[in-house]
Coordinates of C-alpha atoms and ligand atoms in Angstrom, one line a residue:
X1 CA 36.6 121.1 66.1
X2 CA 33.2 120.9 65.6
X3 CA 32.1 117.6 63.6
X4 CA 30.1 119.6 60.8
X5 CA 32.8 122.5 60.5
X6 CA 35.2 119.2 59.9
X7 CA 33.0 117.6 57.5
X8 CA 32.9 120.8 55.2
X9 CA 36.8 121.5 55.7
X10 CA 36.4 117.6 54.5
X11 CA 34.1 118.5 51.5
X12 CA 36.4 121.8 50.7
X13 CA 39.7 119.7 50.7
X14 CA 38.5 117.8 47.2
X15 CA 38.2 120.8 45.4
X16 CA 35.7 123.4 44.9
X17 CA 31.8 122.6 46.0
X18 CA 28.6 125.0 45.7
X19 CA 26.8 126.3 48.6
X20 CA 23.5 124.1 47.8
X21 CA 25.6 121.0 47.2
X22 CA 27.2 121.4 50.9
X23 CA 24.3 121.5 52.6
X24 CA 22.8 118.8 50.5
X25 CA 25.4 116.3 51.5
X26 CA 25.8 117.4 55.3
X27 CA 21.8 117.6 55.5
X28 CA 21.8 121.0 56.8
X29 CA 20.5 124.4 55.6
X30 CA 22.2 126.9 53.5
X31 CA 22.6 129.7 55.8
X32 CA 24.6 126.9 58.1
X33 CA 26.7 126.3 55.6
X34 CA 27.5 130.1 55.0
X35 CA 28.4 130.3 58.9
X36 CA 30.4 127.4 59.5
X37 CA 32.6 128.8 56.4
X38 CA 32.3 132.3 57.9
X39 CA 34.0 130.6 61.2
X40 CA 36.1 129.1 59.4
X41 CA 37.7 132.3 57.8
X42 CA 37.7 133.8 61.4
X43 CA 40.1 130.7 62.3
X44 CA 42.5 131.6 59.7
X45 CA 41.3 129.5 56.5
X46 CA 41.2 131.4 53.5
X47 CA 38.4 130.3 51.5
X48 CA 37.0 132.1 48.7
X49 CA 33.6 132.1 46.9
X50 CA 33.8 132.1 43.3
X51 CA 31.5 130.4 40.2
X52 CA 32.0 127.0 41.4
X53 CA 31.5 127.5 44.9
X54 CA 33.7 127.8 47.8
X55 CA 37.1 126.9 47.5
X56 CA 39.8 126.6 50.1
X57 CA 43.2 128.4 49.5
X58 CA 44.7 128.4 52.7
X59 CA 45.1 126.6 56.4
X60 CA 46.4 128.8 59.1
X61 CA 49.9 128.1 60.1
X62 CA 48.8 127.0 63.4
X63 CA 45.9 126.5 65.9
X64 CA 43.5 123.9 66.9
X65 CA 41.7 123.7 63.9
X66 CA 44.8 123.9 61.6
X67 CA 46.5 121.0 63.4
X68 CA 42.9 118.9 63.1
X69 CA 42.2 119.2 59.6
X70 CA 44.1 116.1 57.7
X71 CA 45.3 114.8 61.3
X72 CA 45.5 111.1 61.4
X73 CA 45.3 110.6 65.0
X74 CA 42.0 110.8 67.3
X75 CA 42.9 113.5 69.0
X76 CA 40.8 116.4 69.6
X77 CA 43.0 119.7 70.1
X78 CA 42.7 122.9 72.4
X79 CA 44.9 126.0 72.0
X80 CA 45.8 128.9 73.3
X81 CA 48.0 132.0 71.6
X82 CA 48.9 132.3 75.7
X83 CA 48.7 129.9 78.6
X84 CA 50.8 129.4 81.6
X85 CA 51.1 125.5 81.2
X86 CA 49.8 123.1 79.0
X87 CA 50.3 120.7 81.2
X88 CA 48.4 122.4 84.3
X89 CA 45.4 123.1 81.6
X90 CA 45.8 119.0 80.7
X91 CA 45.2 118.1 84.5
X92 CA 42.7 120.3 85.0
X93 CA 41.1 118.5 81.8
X94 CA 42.3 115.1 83.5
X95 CA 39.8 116.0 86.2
X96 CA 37.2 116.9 84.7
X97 CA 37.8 112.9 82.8
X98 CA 38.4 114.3 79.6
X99 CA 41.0 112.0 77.2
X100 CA 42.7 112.2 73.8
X101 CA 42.7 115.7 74.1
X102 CA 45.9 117.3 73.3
X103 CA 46.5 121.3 74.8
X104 CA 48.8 123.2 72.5
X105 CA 50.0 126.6 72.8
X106 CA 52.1 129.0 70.8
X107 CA 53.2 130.7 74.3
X108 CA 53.4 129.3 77.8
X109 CA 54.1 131.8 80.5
X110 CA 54.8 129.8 83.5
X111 CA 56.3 126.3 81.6
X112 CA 57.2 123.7 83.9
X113 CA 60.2 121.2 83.6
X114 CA 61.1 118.1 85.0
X115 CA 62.7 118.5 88.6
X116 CA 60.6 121.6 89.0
X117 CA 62.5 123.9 87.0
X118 CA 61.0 126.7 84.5
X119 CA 60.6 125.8 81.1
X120 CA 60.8 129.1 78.7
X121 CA 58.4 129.0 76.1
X122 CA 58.5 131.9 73.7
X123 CA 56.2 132.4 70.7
X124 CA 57.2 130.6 68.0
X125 CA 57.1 127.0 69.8
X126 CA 55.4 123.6 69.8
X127 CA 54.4 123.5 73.4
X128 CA 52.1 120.4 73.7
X129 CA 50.2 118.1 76.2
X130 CA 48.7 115.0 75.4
X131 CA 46.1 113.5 78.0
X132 CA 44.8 109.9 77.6
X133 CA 44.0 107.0 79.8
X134 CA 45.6 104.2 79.0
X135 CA 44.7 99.9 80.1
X136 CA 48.0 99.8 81.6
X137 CA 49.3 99.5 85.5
X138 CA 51.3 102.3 86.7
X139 CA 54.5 100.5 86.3
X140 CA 54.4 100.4 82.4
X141 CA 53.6 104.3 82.4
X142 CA 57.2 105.4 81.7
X143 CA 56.5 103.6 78.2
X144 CA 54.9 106.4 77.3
X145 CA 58.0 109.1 77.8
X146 CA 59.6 107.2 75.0
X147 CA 57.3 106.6 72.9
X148 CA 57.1 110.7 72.8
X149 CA 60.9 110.8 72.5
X150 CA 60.8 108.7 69.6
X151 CA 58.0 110.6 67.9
X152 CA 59.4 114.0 68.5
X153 CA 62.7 112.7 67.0
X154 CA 60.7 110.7 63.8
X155 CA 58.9 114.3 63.5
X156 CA 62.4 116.4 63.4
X157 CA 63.9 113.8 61.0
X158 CA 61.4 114.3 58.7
X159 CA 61.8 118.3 59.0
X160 CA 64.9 117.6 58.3
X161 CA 67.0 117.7 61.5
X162 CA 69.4 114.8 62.7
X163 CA 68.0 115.1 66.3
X164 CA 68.6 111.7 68.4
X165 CA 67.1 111.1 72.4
X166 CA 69.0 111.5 75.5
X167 CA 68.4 109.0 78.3
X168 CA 65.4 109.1 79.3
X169 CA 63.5 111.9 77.8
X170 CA 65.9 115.2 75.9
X171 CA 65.7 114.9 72.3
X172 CA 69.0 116.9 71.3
X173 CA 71.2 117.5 68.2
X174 CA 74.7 116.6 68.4
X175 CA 77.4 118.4 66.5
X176 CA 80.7 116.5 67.5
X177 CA 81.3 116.3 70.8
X178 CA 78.2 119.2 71.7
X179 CA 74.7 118.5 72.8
X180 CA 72.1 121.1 72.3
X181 CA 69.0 120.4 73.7
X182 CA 66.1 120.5 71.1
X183 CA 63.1 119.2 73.4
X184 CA 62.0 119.1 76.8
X185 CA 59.5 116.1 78.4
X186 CA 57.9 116.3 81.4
X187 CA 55.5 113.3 82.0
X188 CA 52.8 113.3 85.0
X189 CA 50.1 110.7 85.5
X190 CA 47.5 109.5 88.1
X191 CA 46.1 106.0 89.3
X192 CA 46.5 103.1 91.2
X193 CA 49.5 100.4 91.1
X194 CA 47.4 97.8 88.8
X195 CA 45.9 101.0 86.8
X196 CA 46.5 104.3 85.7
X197 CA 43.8 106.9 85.6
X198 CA 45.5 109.1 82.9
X199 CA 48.7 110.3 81.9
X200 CA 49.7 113.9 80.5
X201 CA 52.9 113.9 78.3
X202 CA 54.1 117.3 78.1
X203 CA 56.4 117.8 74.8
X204 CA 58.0 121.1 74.9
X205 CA 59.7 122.0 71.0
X206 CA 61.8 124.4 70.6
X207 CA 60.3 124.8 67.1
X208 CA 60.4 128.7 65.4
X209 CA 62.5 130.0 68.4
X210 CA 65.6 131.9 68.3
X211 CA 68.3 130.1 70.9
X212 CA 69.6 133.4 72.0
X213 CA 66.4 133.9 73.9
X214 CA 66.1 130.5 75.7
X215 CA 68.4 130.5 78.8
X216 CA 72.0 129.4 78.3
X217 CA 72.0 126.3 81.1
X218 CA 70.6 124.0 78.5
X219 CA 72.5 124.7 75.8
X220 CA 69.2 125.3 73.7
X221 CA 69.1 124.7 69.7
X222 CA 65.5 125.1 67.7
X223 CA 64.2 123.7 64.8
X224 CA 64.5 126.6 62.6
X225 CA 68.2 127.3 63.9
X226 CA 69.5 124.0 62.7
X227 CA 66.9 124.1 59.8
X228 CA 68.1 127.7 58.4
X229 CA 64.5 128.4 58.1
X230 CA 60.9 128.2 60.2
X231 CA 59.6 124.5 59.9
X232 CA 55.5 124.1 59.0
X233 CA 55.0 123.9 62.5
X234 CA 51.0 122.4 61.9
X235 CA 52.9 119.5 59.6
X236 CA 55.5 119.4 62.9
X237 CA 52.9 118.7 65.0
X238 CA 50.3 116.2 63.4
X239 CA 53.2 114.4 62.4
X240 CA 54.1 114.1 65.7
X241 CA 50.8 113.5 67.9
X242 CA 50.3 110.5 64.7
X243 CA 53.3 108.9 65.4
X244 CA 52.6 109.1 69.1
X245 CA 49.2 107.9 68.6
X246 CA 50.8 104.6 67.1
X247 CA 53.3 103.8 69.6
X248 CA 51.4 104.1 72.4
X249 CA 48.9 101.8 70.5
X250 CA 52.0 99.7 70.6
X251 CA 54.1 99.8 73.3
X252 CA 56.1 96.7 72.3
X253 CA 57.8 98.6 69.5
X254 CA 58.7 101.7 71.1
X255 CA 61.9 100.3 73.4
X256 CA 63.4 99.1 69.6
X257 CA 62.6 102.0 68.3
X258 CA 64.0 104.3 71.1
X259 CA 66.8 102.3 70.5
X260 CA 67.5 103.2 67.1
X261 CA 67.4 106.6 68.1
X262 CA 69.7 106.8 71.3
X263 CA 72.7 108.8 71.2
X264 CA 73.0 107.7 75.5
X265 CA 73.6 104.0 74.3
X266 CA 77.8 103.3 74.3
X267 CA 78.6 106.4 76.3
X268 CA 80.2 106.9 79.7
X269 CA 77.4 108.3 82.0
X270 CA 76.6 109.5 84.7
X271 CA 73.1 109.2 86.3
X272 CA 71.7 111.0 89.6
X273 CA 69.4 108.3 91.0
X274 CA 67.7 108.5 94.6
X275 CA 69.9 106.5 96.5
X276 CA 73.3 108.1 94.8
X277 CA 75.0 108.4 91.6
X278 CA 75.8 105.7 89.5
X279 CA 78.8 105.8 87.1
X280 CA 79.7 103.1 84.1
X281 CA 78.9 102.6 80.1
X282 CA 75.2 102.8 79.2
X283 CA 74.4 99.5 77.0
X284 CA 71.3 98.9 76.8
X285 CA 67.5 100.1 77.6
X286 CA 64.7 97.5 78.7
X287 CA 60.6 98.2 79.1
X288 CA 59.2 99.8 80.2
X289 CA 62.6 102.6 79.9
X290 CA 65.1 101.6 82.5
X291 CA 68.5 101.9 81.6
X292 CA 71.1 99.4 82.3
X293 CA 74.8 100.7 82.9
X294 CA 78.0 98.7 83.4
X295 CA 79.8 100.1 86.1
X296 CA 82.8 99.1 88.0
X297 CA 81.5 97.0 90.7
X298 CA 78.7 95.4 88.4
X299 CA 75.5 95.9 85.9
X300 CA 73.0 98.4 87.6
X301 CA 69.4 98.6 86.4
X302 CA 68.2 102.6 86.6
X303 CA 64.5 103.3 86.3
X304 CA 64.8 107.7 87.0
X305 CA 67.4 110.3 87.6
X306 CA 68.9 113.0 85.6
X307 CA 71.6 111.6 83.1
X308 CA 74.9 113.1 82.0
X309 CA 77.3 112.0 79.3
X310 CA 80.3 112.2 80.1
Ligands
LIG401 C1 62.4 119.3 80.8 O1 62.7 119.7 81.9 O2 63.2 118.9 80.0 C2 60.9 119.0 80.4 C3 60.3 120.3 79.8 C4 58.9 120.0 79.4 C5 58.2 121.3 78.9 C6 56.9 121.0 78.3 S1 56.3 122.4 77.3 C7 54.7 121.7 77.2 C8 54.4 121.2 78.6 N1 53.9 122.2 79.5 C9 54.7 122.5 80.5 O3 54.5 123.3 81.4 N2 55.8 121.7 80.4 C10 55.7 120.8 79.3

């Protein structure tokens, strides 16, 4: 958002202010007030103009500016109604050597998964991708996949729903023995081995969705399905991009806190690697997101593959 437009959403958010008394303290003229508030009302914010000045009565439910104003993180934020990939529009931003710059979307029409699959992204979602460039070499990079799997589950939580991660990267809700898959996270990043460039987490919610019209292979939930009613999707999302923001600030915390909220950890599973399948308990997880599984013949360390519980 454009820094004066945020500093009179700032003034607007203590309570009513006049005209002259805007422009006074953001040091521009009157008539630039009056058009900064008129782009605000054409972004959704409802503000009103009576005695005491303008005063603001509503945020839009979603959008760039929404998810801006009162976000806690320094993220700057781009969306779309319609896209075909937030993550293709993050590396085209990667290129360009743009950072902390997050894409979000209401609709994605060509959403990609991990292992090159489609990822289905009706209106009514949080489908997100964050680009930054962290000081780290490539080999810490997978950090940063769980550091979003433990933010998208601390967001959910707080909206109330009991979601818990999947090795390495689904964020799912559990009822019993079934799984249904809540969140989808496709991470891609450039650089060299002692240095990445940039990395692009893509976080794909199944927020205000109906799971009849996901496809059935995933066994899809939302979080209005298990909520009974549409989460604040703007609250959804700066409450996850700040926690985010504060793990990957912190990378030393994230593998206890990914830990807390494992539902892999103790189960029988069976992982896909490269070089063959690999059966046994899942016990523990180490940095930068390995996971280590007993199996028969021995303990096996496993950076990648596609996990199934068993
Ligand atoms: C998976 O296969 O589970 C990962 C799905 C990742 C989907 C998200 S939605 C936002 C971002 N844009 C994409 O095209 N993909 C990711």
């Amino acid at each position: 958002m454009n820094e004066t437009r945020h500093r009179v959403l700032d003034a607007l958010a203590d309570g009513p202010v006049s005209g002259p008394t805007l422009a006074d303290e953001l040091d521009i003229s009157r008539s630039a007030v009056w058009k900064h508030v008129e782009a605000l009302r054409d972004e959704g914010f409802e503000v009103r103009s009576d005695d005491a000045g303008y005063v603001l009565d509503s945020v839009p439910e979603f959008g760039a500016s929404a998810v801006e104003y009162g976000l806690d993180a320094p993220f700057s934020v781009e969306y779309h109604d319609s896209i075909p990939s937030t993550n293709a529009r993050a590396r085209d931003l990667a290129a360009e050597g743009a950072s902390d710059i997050v894409v979000l979307a209401d609709e994605q029409t060509g959403g990609r998964g991990r292992l090159d699959r489609d990822w289905h992204s009706p209106s009514g979602g949080v489908w997100l991708s964050v680009l930054f460039r962290p000081d780290v070499p490539m080999a810490h990079a997978p950090v940063f996949t769980l550091a979003s799997a433990v933010a998208v589950t601390r967001a959910a939580r707080e909206a109330g729903v009991e979601a818990s991660i999947k090795w390495p990267n689904d964020v799912l809700v559990r009822r019993g023995e079934e799984e249904r898959k809540l969140v989808g996270i496709l991470t891609e990043m450039e650089g060299e081995a002692d240095r990445v460039s940039w990395v692009v987490v893509g976080i794909g919610v199944n927020a205000n969705v109906d799971p009849a019209d996901l496809p059935d292979e995933a066994n899809p939930t939302s979080l209005s399905a298990e909520r009974g009613e549409p989460v604040d999707r703007r609250l959804f999302t700066q409450r996850l991009l700040e926690e985010f923001d504060s793990l990957r600030q912190d990378t030393e915390q994230v593998v206890e806190a990914w830990r807390e909220y494992a539902t892999t950890l103790g189960q029988q599973v069976r992982v896909e690697t490269p070089g063959g399948p690999i059966e046994g308990e899942a016990v523990d997880i180490q940095f930068p997101g390995a996971l280590v599984i007993e199996t028969e013949s021995g303990t096996e360390v496993v950076s990648a593959g596609d996990c199934e519980h068993l």
